[in-house]
């Protein structure tokens, strides 16, 4: 049996008419009989092209306000019959069922309706029944039927039937079947997640229809992919394609800077998902200079991010550094020309797009899912644990350090002074190691820790950390508290006039 099929008929029933006209005209030119319904039928008629209403085939009108139009054996028989099966063909003749070789159907815009904040009744009405059934039927019978389930595919279908005079190959039909089942499965996932918003069913369903292959994963011998709408999140103005590791660092940068979104000019430099520089200042230029001072060595090849428009003065400083990515809400024309001076440097404008509320990662032979840590420590969350109270400037630094601590790998200790990162101890197996690492780094870059503050992502099980901090000039500490030995740390701070506040919230980041 030949695997090529010359189409003689098509069923077209779509919500979106964009791009449909050239395809319909080509069908007419090729002598392909067109069947249609409702608004699509009207659209085709207005083009002056012959079209047969589905009601003429089924002898049954559209009922229930359009909820039932195509759900009929004469429609589905025309799609699901096997053209190499004698019994199927005999039944088509017996019941006067037309053969349908091409099915062009899309679905009601369920996700857009949900996103618009529409009422539940409007949302429910956008759950497609006939369309999804037609797609499944046509895709199932790809041996004989071409299923087109998205207006994004119209131009490709037009090219195929134009080049082949209305003929399709089995490979074409199977490929479009895969596209169609992608559409149907994504649609059903969106509907399920709407109904399961409260997670009453402990089930994970994720569907991302936009994706791209990356050059490789974390290392050149690993394949890597990104699934998501990167173009909605950013306007990429310049530079090479982002790598897997770039994307991880960009994600870390975005989540960190969201903590400072409405603050004074703030600049961060990240390397391997952790900030190696962060500062808030009255000008962005000074914020960048002081962020870079936090660790100018690690900044090499890093990801830079700002919460304000990058100006010429800041761009001139940035251009002195080899960096992979620069992210900002905007750039002045002069600044943009300067930072574009390196051909591979990736320049991104961050758009105001909501990030997911859940975090997903593979684990063992399954998947771990958790709510995002939306809690940001504020002044109202602070409880004074010591007799010595932090000064107003120390409180500012404590909140600054806490925000950064939340976005740094555990175990972590952050040292800050004057809303500038002095150093972090990141990803250590003990909190003492994290603190010693931070102190060593701060001193190696000539930071004076007298009057600095310390933030910890979890409680101190022993007083050793506050003892080390105190002997190195730290005057104020922020931590969640909760250890059965909290009082030992509090006692040391009281004895040495160190202020300590507790937040009651742990911010582990594993």
CSV table of C-alpha atoms in Angstrom, one decimal:
chain,number,residue,atom,x,y,z
A,1,UNK,CA,0.0,0.0,0.0
A,2,UNK,CA,1.3,3.5,-0.9
A,3,UNK,CA,2.2,5.7,2.1
A,4,UNK,CA,1.4,8.8,0.1
A,5,UNK,CA,-2.1,10.2,0.2
A,6,UNK,CA,-3.7,12.7,-2.1
A,7,UNK,CA,-6.3,14.7,-0.2
A,8,UNK,CA,-9.7,15.1,-1.7
A,9,UNK,CA,-11.5,16.6,1.4
A,10,UNK,CA,-10.9,18.6,4.5
A,11,UNK,CA,-12.7,19.5,7.7
A,12,UNK,CA,-11.9,22.9,9.0
A,13,UNK,CA,-13.2,24.1,12.4
A,14,UNK,CA,-11.0,26.7,14.2
A,15,UNK,CA,-11.2,29.3,16.9
A,16,UNK,CA,-8.3,31.4,15.4
A,17,UNK,CA,-8.6,32.4,11.8
A,18,UNK,CA,-5.2,34.1,11.5
A,19,UNK,CA,-3.3,32.7,8.5
A,20,UNK,CA,-6.1,30.4,7.4
A,21,UNK,CA,-7.0,32.3,4.2
A,22,UNK,CA,-4.1,31.2,2.0
A,23,UNK,CA,-4.6,27.6,3.0
A,24,UNK,CA,-8.3,27.6,2.2
A,25,UNK,CA,-7.7,29.2,-1.2
A,26,UNK,CA,-5.1,26.6,-2.0
A,27,UNK,CA,-7.5,23.8,-1.0
A,28,UNK,CA,-10.1,25.3,-3.4
A,29,UNK,CA,-7.5,25.6,-6.1
A,30,UNK,CA,-6.6,21.9,-5.7
A,31,UNK,CA,-10.2,20.8,-5.8
A,32,UNK,CA,-10.3,19.7,-2.1
A,33,UNK,CA,-13.8,19.6,-0.8
A,34,UNK,CA,-14.1,21.7,2.4
A,35,UNK,CA,-16.5,20.9,5.3
A,36,UNK,CA,-16.8,23.4,8.1
A,37,UNK,CA,-18.8,24.7,11.1
A,38,UNK,CA,-20.1,28.0,12.6
A,39,UNK,CA,-17.7,30.9,12.4
A,40,UNK,CA,-15.2,29.1,10.3
A,41,UNK,CA,-17.8,28.2,7.7
A,42,UNK,CA,-18.9,31.9,7.6
A,43,UNK,CA,-15.2,33.0,7.2
A,44,UNK,CA,-14.8,30.6,4.2
A,45,UNK,CA,-18.0,31.7,2.6
A,46,UNK,CA,-17.0,35.3,2.9
A,47,UNK,CA,-13.8,34.4,0.9
A,48,UNK,CA,-16.1,33.3,-1.9
A,49,UNK,CA,-15.0,29.7,-1.6
A,50,UNK,CA,-17.5,26.8,-1.6
A,51,UNK,CA,-17.9,25.1,1.8
A,52,UNK,CA,-20.3,22.3,3.0
A,53,UNK,CA,-21.8,22.9,6.4
A,54,UNK,CA,-21.2,19.9,8.8
A,55,UNK,CA,-25.0,20.1,9.5
A,56,UNK,CA,-25.6,19.1,5.9
A,57,UNK,CA,-23.6,15.9,6.5
A,58,UNK,CA,-25.0,15.0,9.9
A,59,UNK,CA,-28.6,16.2,9.3
A,60,UNK,CA,-28.3,17.6,12.8
A,61,UNK,CA,-28.0,21.2,13.8
A,62,UNK,CA,-25.4,22.7,16.2
A,63,UNK,CA,-27.1,22.5,19.6
A,64,UNK,CA,-26.7,23.6,23.2
A,65,UNK,CA,-25.3,27.0,22.3
A,66,UNK,CA,-22.6,25.4,20.1
A,67,UNK,CA,-21.4,22.9,22.7
A,68,UNK,CA,-22.3,20.1,20.3
A,69,UNK,CA,-21.5,20.6,16.6
A,70,UNK,CA,-19.1,17.9,15.3
A,71,UNK,CA,-19.8,15.1,17.8
A,72,UNK,CA,-21.5,12.8,15.4
A,73,UNK,CA,-20.7,9.4,13.8
A,74,UNK,CA,-20.7,10.8,10.3
A,75,UNK,CA,-17.9,13.2,11.2
A,76,UNK,CA,-15.8,10.8,13.3
A,77,UNK,CA,-16.5,7.9,10.9
A,78,UNK,CA,-15.1,10.1,8.1
A,79,UNK,CA,-11.9,10.6,10.1
A,80,UNK,CA,-11.4,7.3,11.8
A,81,UNK,CA,-12.1,4.9,8.9
A,82,UNK,CA,-9.2,2.8,7.7
A,83,UNK,CA,-8.8,3.3,4.0
A,84,UNK,CA,-7.3,-0.1,3.5
A,85,UNK,CA,-10.1,-1.9,5.4
A,86,UNK,CA,-12.9,-3.2,3.2
A,87,UNK,CA,-15.4,-3.3,6.0
A,88,UNK,CA,-14.7,0.3,7.0
A,89,UNK,CA,-15.1,1.5,3.4
A,90,UNK,CA,-18.4,-0.5,3.0
A,91,UNK,CA,-19.8,1.2,6.1
A,92,UNK,CA,-18.9,4.6,4.8
A,93,UNK,CA,-20.9,3.8,1.6
A,94,UNK,CA,-23.8,2.3,3.6
A,95,UNK,CA,-24.2,5.2,5.9
A,96,UNK,CA,-23.2,7.9,3.4
A,97,UNK,CA,-20.2,9.1,5.4
A,98,UNK,CA,-17.8,11.4,3.6
A,99,UNK,CA,-14.1,10.6,3.7
A,100,UNK,CA,-12.1,13.3,5.5
A,101,UNK,CA,-8.4,13.4,4.5
A,102,UNK,CA,-7.3,16.6,6.3
A,103,UNK,CA,-8.6,17.9,9.7
A,104,UNK,CA,-7.7,21.4,10.7
A,105,UNK,CA,-8.9,22.1,14.2
A,106,UNK,CA,-7.6,24.3,17.1
A,107,UNK,CA,-8.8,24.6,20.7
A,108,UNK,CA,-10.6,27.2,22.7
A,109,UNK,CA,-8.1,29.5,24.5
A,110,UNK,CA,-8.4,27.9,27.9
A,111,UNK,CA,-5.1,29.1,29.4
A,112,UNK,CA,-5.5,32.7,28.1
A,113,UNK,CA,-9.0,32.8,29.6
A,114,UNK,CA,-7.7,31.6,33.0
A,115,UNK,CA,-4.8,34.1,32.8
A,116,UNK,CA,-7.3,36.9,32.0
A,117,UNK,CA,-9.0,36.5,35.4
A,118,UNK,CA,-12.3,35.5,33.8
A,119,UNK,CA,-15.1,34.1,35.8
A,120,UNK,CA,-15.3,30.3,36.5
A,121,UNK,CA,-18.2,30.0,34.1
A,122,UNK,CA,-16.3,31.7,31.3
A,123,UNK,CA,-13.3,29.4,32.0
A,124,UNK,CA,-15.5,26.3,32.0
A,125,UNK,CA,-16.9,27.2,28.6
A,126,UNK,CA,-13.4,27.3,27.2
A,127,UNK,CA,-12.9,23.6,27.9
A,128,UNK,CA,-13.0,22.3,24.4
A,129,UNK,CA,-14.8,19.0,23.8
A,130,UNK,CA,-15.4,18.6,20.1
A,131,UNK,CA,-12.1,20.1,19.1
A,132,UNK,CA,-10.0,17.9,21.3
A,133,UNK,CA,-11.9,14.8,20.2
A,134,UNK,CA,-11.4,15.7,16.5
A,135,UNK,CA,-7.7,16.1,17.1
A,136,UNK,CA,-7.3,12.8,18.9
A,137,UNK,CA,-9.3,11.0,16.2
A,138,UNK,CA,-7.3,12.5,13.3
A,139,UNK,CA,-4.0,12.1,14.9
A,140,UNK,CA,-4.8,8.5,15.8
A,141,UNK,CA,-5.6,7.8,12.2
A,142,UNK,CA,-2.4,9.4,10.9
A,143,UNK,CA,-2.0,6.5,8.4
A,144,UNK,CA,-4.7,8.1,6.4
A,145,UNK,CA,-5.4,11.6,7.8
A,146,UNK,CA,-3.3,14.8,8.2
A,147,UNK,CA,-4.2,16.5,11.5
A,148,UNK,CA,-3.3,20.2,11.8
A,149,UNK,CA,-3.9,21.4,15.3
A,150,UNK,CA,-2.3,24.9,15.5
A,151,UNK,CA,-2.3,28.0,13.3
A,152,UNK,CA,1.5,28.1,13.7
A,153,UNK,CA,1.5,25.1,11.3
A,154,UNK,CA,-0.6,26.6,8.5
A,155,UNK,CA,2.3,27.9,6.5
A,156,UNK,CA,4.1,24.6,6.6
A,157,UNK,CA,1.0,22.7,5.5
A,158,UNK,CA,0.6,25.2,2.7
A,159,UNK,CA,4.2,24.6,1.6
A,160,UNK,CA,3.6,20.8,1.6
A,161,UNK,CA,0.4,20.7,-0.3
A,162,UNK,CA,1.6,23.3,-2.8
A,163,UNK,CA,4.8,21.4,-3.5
A,164,UNK,CA,3.1,18.0,-3.8
A,165,UNK,CA,-0.2,19.0,-5.5
A,166,UNK,CA,-2.2,18.1,-2.4
A,167,UNK,CA,-0.3,14.9,-1.5
A,168,UNK,CA,1.1,14.1,1.9
A,169,UNK,CA,3.6,11.4,3.0
A,170,UNK,CA,3.2,9.0,5.9
A,171,UNK,CA,6.2,10.8,7.5
A,172,UNK,CA,4.4,14.1,7.3
A,173,UNK,CA,1.2,12.7,8.8
A,174,UNK,CA,3.0,11.0,11.6
A,175,UNK,CA,5.0,14.1,12.4
A,176,UNK,CA,1.8,16.2,12.5
A,177,UNK,CA,0.2,13.6,14.7
A,178,UNK,CA,3.0,14.1,17.2
A,179,UNK,CA,2.4,17.8,17.1
A,180,UNK,CA,-1.3,17.2,17.7
A,181,UNK,CA,-0.8,15.0,20.7
A,182,UNK,CA,1.5,17.6,22.1
A,183,UNK,CA,-1.3,20.1,21.8
A,184,UNK,CA,-3.9,17.8,23.3
A,185,UNK,CA,-1.8,16.7,26.2
A,186,UNK,CA,-0.7,20.2,27.1
A,187,UNK,CA,-4.4,21.3,27.0
A,188,UNK,CA,-5.5,18.6,29.3
A,189,UNK,CA,-2.6,19.4,31.7
A,190,UNK,CA,-3.7,23.0,31.9
A,191,UNK,CA,-7.2,22.0,32.6
A,192,UNK,CA,-6.2,19.5,35.3
A,193,UNK,CA,-3.9,22.0,37.0
A,194,UNK,CA,-6.7,24.6,37.1
A,195,UNK,CA,-9.0,22.1,38.8
A,196,UNK,CA,-6.2,20.9,41.1
A,197,UNK,CA,-5.0,24.4,42.1
A,198,UNK,CA,-5.3,23.5,45.8
A,199,UNK,CA,-3.3,20.3,45.2
A,200,UNK,CA,-6.0,18.1,46.6
A,201,UNK,CA,-4.7,15.4,44.2
A,202,UNK,CA,-1.1,14.8,45.0
A,203,UNK,CA,-0.1,14.6,41.3
A,204,UNK,CA,2.5,16.5,39.3
A,205,UNK,CA,1.7,17.5,35.8
A,206,UNK,CA,4.0,19.8,33.9
A,207,UNK,CA,3.8,20.7,30.3
A,208,UNK,CA,6.1,23.2,28.5
A,209,UNK,CA,5.5,23.5,24.8
A,210,UNK,CA,8.4,25.9,24.1
A,211,UNK,CA,11.9,24.6,24.3
A,212,UNK,CA,15.3,24.7,22.7
A,213,UNK,CA,18.4,22.5,22.6
A,214,UNK,CA,21.4,24.1,24.2
A,215,UNK,CA,25.0,23.7,23.1
A,216,UNK,CA,25.4,21.2,26.0
A,217,UNK,CA,24.5,20.8,29.7
A,218,UNK,CA,26.7,21.6,32.7
A,219,UNK,CA,29.6,20.0,30.8
A,220,UNK,CA,30.4,19.5,27.1
A,221,UNK,CA,29.7,15.7,27.3
A,222,UNK,CA,26.1,16.3,28.6
A,223,UNK,CA,23.1,17.2,26.5
A,224,UNK,CA,21.1,20.2,27.7
A,225,UNK,CA,17.7,21.8,27.0
A,226,UNK,CA,15.7,24.7,28.2
A,227,UNK,CA,11.9,24.5,28.3
A,228,UNK,CA,10.1,27.8,28.8
A,229,UNK,CA,9.3,31.2,27.2
A,230,UNK,CA,12.7,32.9,27.5
A,231,UNK,CA,11.6,35.6,25.1
A,232,UNK,CA,8.8,36.6,27.4
A,233,UNK,CA,11.2,37.0,30.3
A,234,UNK,CA,14.0,38.9,28.4
A,235,UNK,CA,14.8,41.0,25.4
A,236,UNK,CA,18.2,39.7,24.3
A,237,UNK,CA,20.0,42.7,22.8
A,238,UNK,CA,23.4,41.3,22.1
A,239,UNK,CA,25.9,38.4,22.5
A,240,UNK,CA,26.2,34.7,22.0
A,241,UNK,CA,23.6,32.1,22.8
A,242,UNK,CA,23.1,31.4,26.5
A,243,UNK,CA,24.5,28.1,27.9
A,244,UNK,CA,23.0,25.8,30.5
A,245,UNK,CA,25.3,27.3,33.2
A,246,UNK,CA,24.5,30.9,32.0
A,247,UNK,CA,20.8,30.1,32.5
A,248,UNK,CA,21.3,28.8,36.0
A,249,UNK,CA,23.3,31.9,36.9
A,250,UNK,CA,20.7,34.2,35.3
A,251,UNK,CA,18.0,32.5,37.3
A,252,UNK,CA,19.9,33.0,40.5
A,253,UNK,CA,20.5,36.6,39.7
A,254,UNK,CA,16.9,37.3,38.9
A,255,UNK,CA,15.7,35.7,42.1
A,256,UNK,CA,18.2,37.6,44.2
A,257,UNK,CA,17.6,41.0,42.6
A,258,UNK,CA,13.8,40.6,43.1
A,259,UNK,CA,14.5,41.1,46.8
A,260,UNK,CA,15.8,44.6,45.9
A,261,UNK,CA,13.4,45.4,43.1
A,262,UNK,CA,12.0,48.6,44.7
A,263,UNK,CA,15.1,49.6,46.7
A,264,UNK,CA,17.7,52.2,46.0
A,265,UNK,CA,20.2,51.5,43.2
A,266,UNK,CA,21.5,48.0,43.8
A,267,UNK,CA,24.0,45.9,41.8
A,268,UNK,CA,24.9,42.3,42.1
A,269,UNK,CA,27.6,40.1,40.6
A,270,UNK,CA,27.0,36.3,40.7
A,271,UNK,CA,29.2,33.3,40.0
A,272,UNK,CA,28.1,29.7,40.2
A,273,UNK,CA,24.6,30.7,41.5
A,274,UNK,CA,26.0,32.7,44.4
A,275,UNK,CA,26.6,36.4,44.8
A,276,UNK,CA,30.3,37.4,45.0
A,277,UNK,CA,29.4,41.1,45.1
A,278,UNK,CA,26.4,43.1,46.1
A,279,UNK,CA,25.9,46.7,47.1
A,280,UNK,CA,23.1,49.3,47.4
A,281,UNK,CA,24.0,53.0,47.0
A,282,UNK,CA,22.6,56.4,46.0
A,283,UNK,CA,23.9,55.9,42.5
A,284,UNK,CA,24.1,52.8,40.3
A,285,UNK,CA,27.7,53.6,39.4
A,286,UNK,CA,28.8,53.5,43.0
A,287,UNK,CA,26.7,50.4,43.6
A,288,UNK,CA,28.5,48.6,40.8
A,289,UNK,CA,32.0,49.8,42.0
A,290,UNK,CA,31.3,48.6,45.6
A,291,UNK,CA,29.7,45.3,44.4
A,292,UNK,CA,32.8,44.6,42.4
A,293,UNK,CA,35.0,45.4,45.4
A,294,UNK,CA,33.4,42.5,47.3
A,295,UNK,CA,35.3,40.0,45.2
A,296,UNK,CA,36.9,41.3,42.0
A,297,UNK,CA,38.6,37.9,41.4
A,298,UNK,CA,35.4,35.9,41.4
A,299,UNK,CA,33.6,38.5,39.3
A,300,UNK,CA,35.7,37.5,36.3
A,301,UNK,CA,33.3,35.7,33.9
A,302,UNK,CA,30.3,36.4,36.2
A,303,UNK,CA,26.7,37.5,35.7
A,304,UNK,CA,25.9,41.1,36.5
A,305,UNK,CA,22.5,42.4,37.4
A,306,UNK,CA,21.0,45.8,38.2
A,307,UNK,CA,17.7,46.9,39.6
A,308,UNK,CA,17.9,50.2,37.8
A,309,UNK,CA,18.6,51.5,34.2
A,310,UNK,CA,22.3,51.2,33.4
A,311,UNK,CA,23.8,54.6,32.6
A,312,UNK,CA,27.0,55.5,30.7
A,313,UNK,CA,29.2,55.9,33.8
A,314,UNK,CA,28.2,52.4,35.0
A,315,UNK,CA,28.6,50.9,31.6
A,316,UNK,CA,32.1,52.2,31.3
A,317,UNK,CA,33.1,50.5,34.5
A,318,UNK,CA,31.3,47.2,33.5
A,319,UNK,CA,33.2,47.3,30.2
A,320,UNK,CA,36.5,47.0,32.0
A,321,UNK,CA,35.5,43.5,33.3
A,322,UNK,CA,35.2,40.3,31.4
A,323,UNK,CA,31.7,39.1,32.2
A,324,UNK,CA,29.3,36.7,30.6
A,325,UNK,CA,25.9,38.4,31.1
A,326,UNK,CA,24.6,41.8,32.0
A,327,UNK,CA,20.9,42.1,33.0
A,328,UNK,CA,19.0,45.4,33.7
A,329,UNK,CA,15.5,46.7,33.3
A,330,UNK,CA,16.8,49.1,30.7
A,331,UNK,CA,20.0,50.8,29.3
A,332,UNK,CA,20.6,54.3,28.1
A,333,UNK,CA,21.6,54.5,24.4
A,334,UNK,CA,25.2,55.4,25.3
A,335,UNK,CA,25.4,52.7,27.9
A,336,UNK,CA,24.1,50.0,25.5
A,337,UNK,CA,26.7,50.9,22.9
A,338,UNK,CA,29.5,50.6,25.5
A,339,UNK,CA,28.4,47.2,26.9
A,340,UNK,CA,28.0,45.8,23.4
A,341,UNK,CA,31.7,46.4,22.9
A,342,UNK,CA,32.4,42.8,23.5
A,343,UNK,CA,30.9,40.6,20.8
A,344,UNK,CA,30.1,37.6,23.0
A,345,UNK,CA,28.8,39.5,26.0
A,346,UNK,CA,25.2,38.7,26.5
A,347,UNK,CA,23.0,41.8,27.1
A,348,UNK,CA,19.5,41.2,28.5
A,349,UNK,CA,16.6,43.5,29.3
A,350,UNK,CA,14.5,41.9,32.1
A,351,UNK,CA,10.8,42.1,31.5
A,352,UNK,CA,8.3,42.2,34.3
A,353,UNK,CA,7.2,38.5,34.2
A,354,UNK,CA,5.9,36.5,37.1
A,355,UNK,CA,8.2,33.6,38.1
A,356,UNK,CA,6.7,30.2,39.1
A,357,UNK,CA,5.4,29.7,42.6
A,358,UNK,CA,6.8,26.2,42.8
A,359,UNK,CA,10.3,24.7,42.5
A,360,UNK,CA,10.8,21.4,40.8
A,361,UNK,CA,13.8,19.2,40.7
A,362,UNK,CA,14.5,15.5,40.0
A,363,UNK,CA,15.3,13.3,43.0
A,364,UNK,CA,16.2,9.6,43.1
A,365,UNK,CA,13.7,8.0,40.8
A,366,UNK,CA,11.2,10.8,41.1
A,367,UNK,CA,10.7,14.5,41.5
A,368,UNK,CA,10.7,16.9,44.5
A,369,UNK,CA,8.3,19.8,44.4
A,370,UNK,CA,8.0,22.7,46.9
A,371,UNK,CA,6.6,26.1,47.3
A,372,UNK,CA,9.0,28.9,46.5
A,373,UNK,CA,10.5,30.7,49.5
A,374,UNK,CA,8.5,33.9,49.2
A,375,UNK,CA,9.3,35.0,52.7
A,376,UNK,CA,11.6,38.0,53.0
A,377,UNK,CA,12.7,39.0,56.4
A,378,UNK,CA,11.6,42.5,57.4
A,379,UNK,CA,12.1,44.8,60.4
A,380,UNK,CA,8.7,43.7,61.7
A,381,UNK,CA,10.0,40.1,61.8
A,382,UNK,CA,12.9,40.9,64.1
A,383,UNK,CA,12.9,39.9,67.7
A,384,UNK,CA,15.6,41.3,69.9
A,385,UNK,CA,17.3,38.4,71.6
A,386,UNK,CA,20.0,40.4,73.4
A,387,UNK,CA,20.3,43.3,75.9
A,388,UNK,CA,22.2,45.3,73.3
A,389,UNK,CA,19.9,46.4,70.5
A,390,UNK,CA,21.0,47.0,66.9
A,391,UNK,CA,21.3,50.6,65.7
A,392,UNK,CA,19.3,51.8,62.8
A,393,UNK,CA,22.2,51.4,60.4
A,394,UNK,CA,22.9,47.9,61.7
A,395,UNK,CA,19.2,47.0,61.2
A,396,UNK,CA,19.5,48.1,57.5
A,397,UNK,CA,22.6,46.0,57.1
A,398,UNK,CA,21.0,43.0,58.9
A,399,UNK,CA,18.0,43.1,56.5
A,400,UNK,CA,20.4,43.5,53.5
A,401,UNK,CA,22.5,40.6,54.6
A,402,UNK,CA,19.4,38.4,55.3
A,403,UNK,CA,18.1,39.0,51.8
A,404,UNK,CA,21.4,37.8,50.4
A,405,UNK,CA,21.7,34.9,52.8
A,406,UNK,CA,18.4,33.6,51.6
A,407,UNK,CA,19.8,33.3,48.0
A,408,UNK,CA,23.2,31.7,48.9
A,409,UNK,CA,23.9,28.0,49.1
A,410,UNK,CA,23.7,26.4,52.5
A,411,UNK,CA,25.5,26.3,54.9
A,412,UNK,CA,26.0,30.0,54.5
A,413,UNK,CA,27.2,33.0,56.4
A,414,UNK,CA,27.0,36.5,55.0
A,415,UNK,CA,29.1,39.4,56.3
A,416,UNK,CA,27.9,42.9,55.3
A,417,UNK,CA,28.7,46.5,56.2
A,418,UNK,CA,27.2,49.7,54.9
A,419,UNK,CA,24.8,47.8,52.6
A,420,UNK,CA,27.8,46.2,50.9
A,421,UNK,CA,28.7,42.5,50.8
A,422,UNK,CA,32.0,42.0,52.5
A,423,UNK,CA,32.1,38.2,52.0
A,424,UNK,CA,30.0,35.1,52.1
A,425,UNK,CA,30.9,31.6,53.2
A,426,UNK,CA,28.9,29.4,50.8
A,427,UNK,CA,27.9,25.7,50.6
A,428,UNK,CA,30.0,24.6,53.5
A,429,UNK,CA,29.4,21.4,55.5
A,430,UNK,CA,29.6,23.3,58.8
A,431,UNK,CA,28.6,26.8,59.8
A,432,UNK,CA,32.0,27.4,61.4
A,433,UNK,CA,33.6,26.6,58.1
A,434,UNK,CA,31.3,29.0,56.3
A,435,UNK,CA,32.1,31.8,58.8
A,436,UNK,CA,35.8,31.2,58.6
A,437,UNK,CA,35.7,31.2,54.8
A,438,UNK,CA,33.8,34.5,54.8
A,439,UNK,CA,36.2,36.2,57.3
A,440,UNK,CA,39.2,35.0,55.3
A,441,UNK,CA,37.8,36.3,52.0
A,442,UNK,CA,36.7,39.7,53.6
A,443,UNK,CA,40.2,40.3,55.0
A,444,UNK,CA,41.9,39.2,51.8
A,445,UNK,CA,40.0,42.0,50.0
A,446,UNK,CA,40.9,44.5,52.8
A,447,UNK,CA,37.5,44.9,54.4
A,448,UNK,CA,37.4,46.3,57.9
A,449,UNK,CA,34.9,44.0,59.7
A,450,UNK,CA,34.7,46.3,62.8
A,451,UNK,CA,31.0,47.2,62.9
A,452,UNK,CA,30.0,44.7,60.3
A,453,UNK,CA,27.0,42.4,60.7
A,454,UNK,CA,26.6,38.7,60.2
A,455,UNK,CA,23.6,36.8,58.8
A,456,UNK,CA,23.1,33.0,59.0
A,457,UNK,CA,20.6,31.0,57.0
A,458,UNK,CA,19.9,28.7,60.0
A,459,UNK,CA,20.4,28.7,63.8
A,460,UNK,CA,23.6,28.3,65.6
A,461,UNK,CA,23.7,25.0,67.4
A,462,UNK,CA,26.7,26.2,69.5
A,463,UNK,CA,28.1,29.6,70.5
A,464,UNK,CA,31.3,29.1,68.5
A,465,UNK,CA,30.2,31.2,65.5
A,466,UNK,CA,29.3,34.3,67.5
A,467,UNK,CA,32.6,33.9,69.4
A,468,UNK,CA,34.5,33.9,66.2
A,469,UNK,CA,32.4,36.8,64.8
A,470,UNK,CA,32.9,38.8,68.0
A,471,UNK,CA,36.7,38.5,68.0
A,472,UNK,CA,36.7,39.7,64.4
A,473,UNK,CA,34.8,42.9,65.0
A,474,UNK,CA,31.2,41.8,64.1
A,475,UNK,CA,28.8,43.9,66.2
A,476,UNK,CA,25.3,42.5,65.2
A,477,UNK,CA,23.9,39.2,64.2
A,478,UNK,CA,20.7,38.1,62.4
A,479,UNK,CA,19.6,34.4,62.6
A,480,UNK,CA,16.4,32.4,62.7
A,481,UNK,CA,16.8,31.0,66.1
A,482,UNK,CA,15.3,27.7,67.2
A,483,UNK,CA,18.2,25.8,68.6
A,484,UNK,CA,17.8,24.2,72.1
A,485,UNK,CA,21.2,26.0,72.8
A,486,UNK,CA,20.2,29.4,71.5
A,487,UNK,CA,20.8,30.8,75.0
A,488,UNK,CA,24.5,30.0,74.8
A,489,UNK,CA,24.9,32.3,71.8
A,490,UNK,CA,22.7,34.9,73.4
A,491,UNK,CA,24.8,34.8,76.6
A,492,UNK,CA,28.0,35.3,74.7
A,493,UNK,CA,26.6,38.3,72.8
A,494,UNK,CA,25.3,39.8,76.0
A,495,UNK,CA,28.7,39.5,77.6
A,496,UNK,CA,30.4,41.2,74.6
A,497,UNK,CA,27.9,43.9,73.8
A,498,UNK,CA,26.9,42.3,70.5
A,499,UNK,CA,23.3,42.7,69.3
A,500,UNK,CA,21.4,39.7,68.0
A,501,UNK,CA,18.0,39.5,66.4
A,502,UNK,CA,16.0,36.4,65.5
A,503,UNK,CA,13.6,36.1,62.7
A,504,UNK,CA,11.9,32.8,63.3
A,505,UNK,CA,12.4,31.8,59.6
A,506,UNK,CA,15.1,29.5,58.3
A,507,UNK,CA,16.3,30.1,54.7
A,508,UNK,CA,18.1,26.9,53.7
A,509,UNK,CA,19.0,26.7,50.0
A,510,UNK,CA,20.2,23.2,49.1
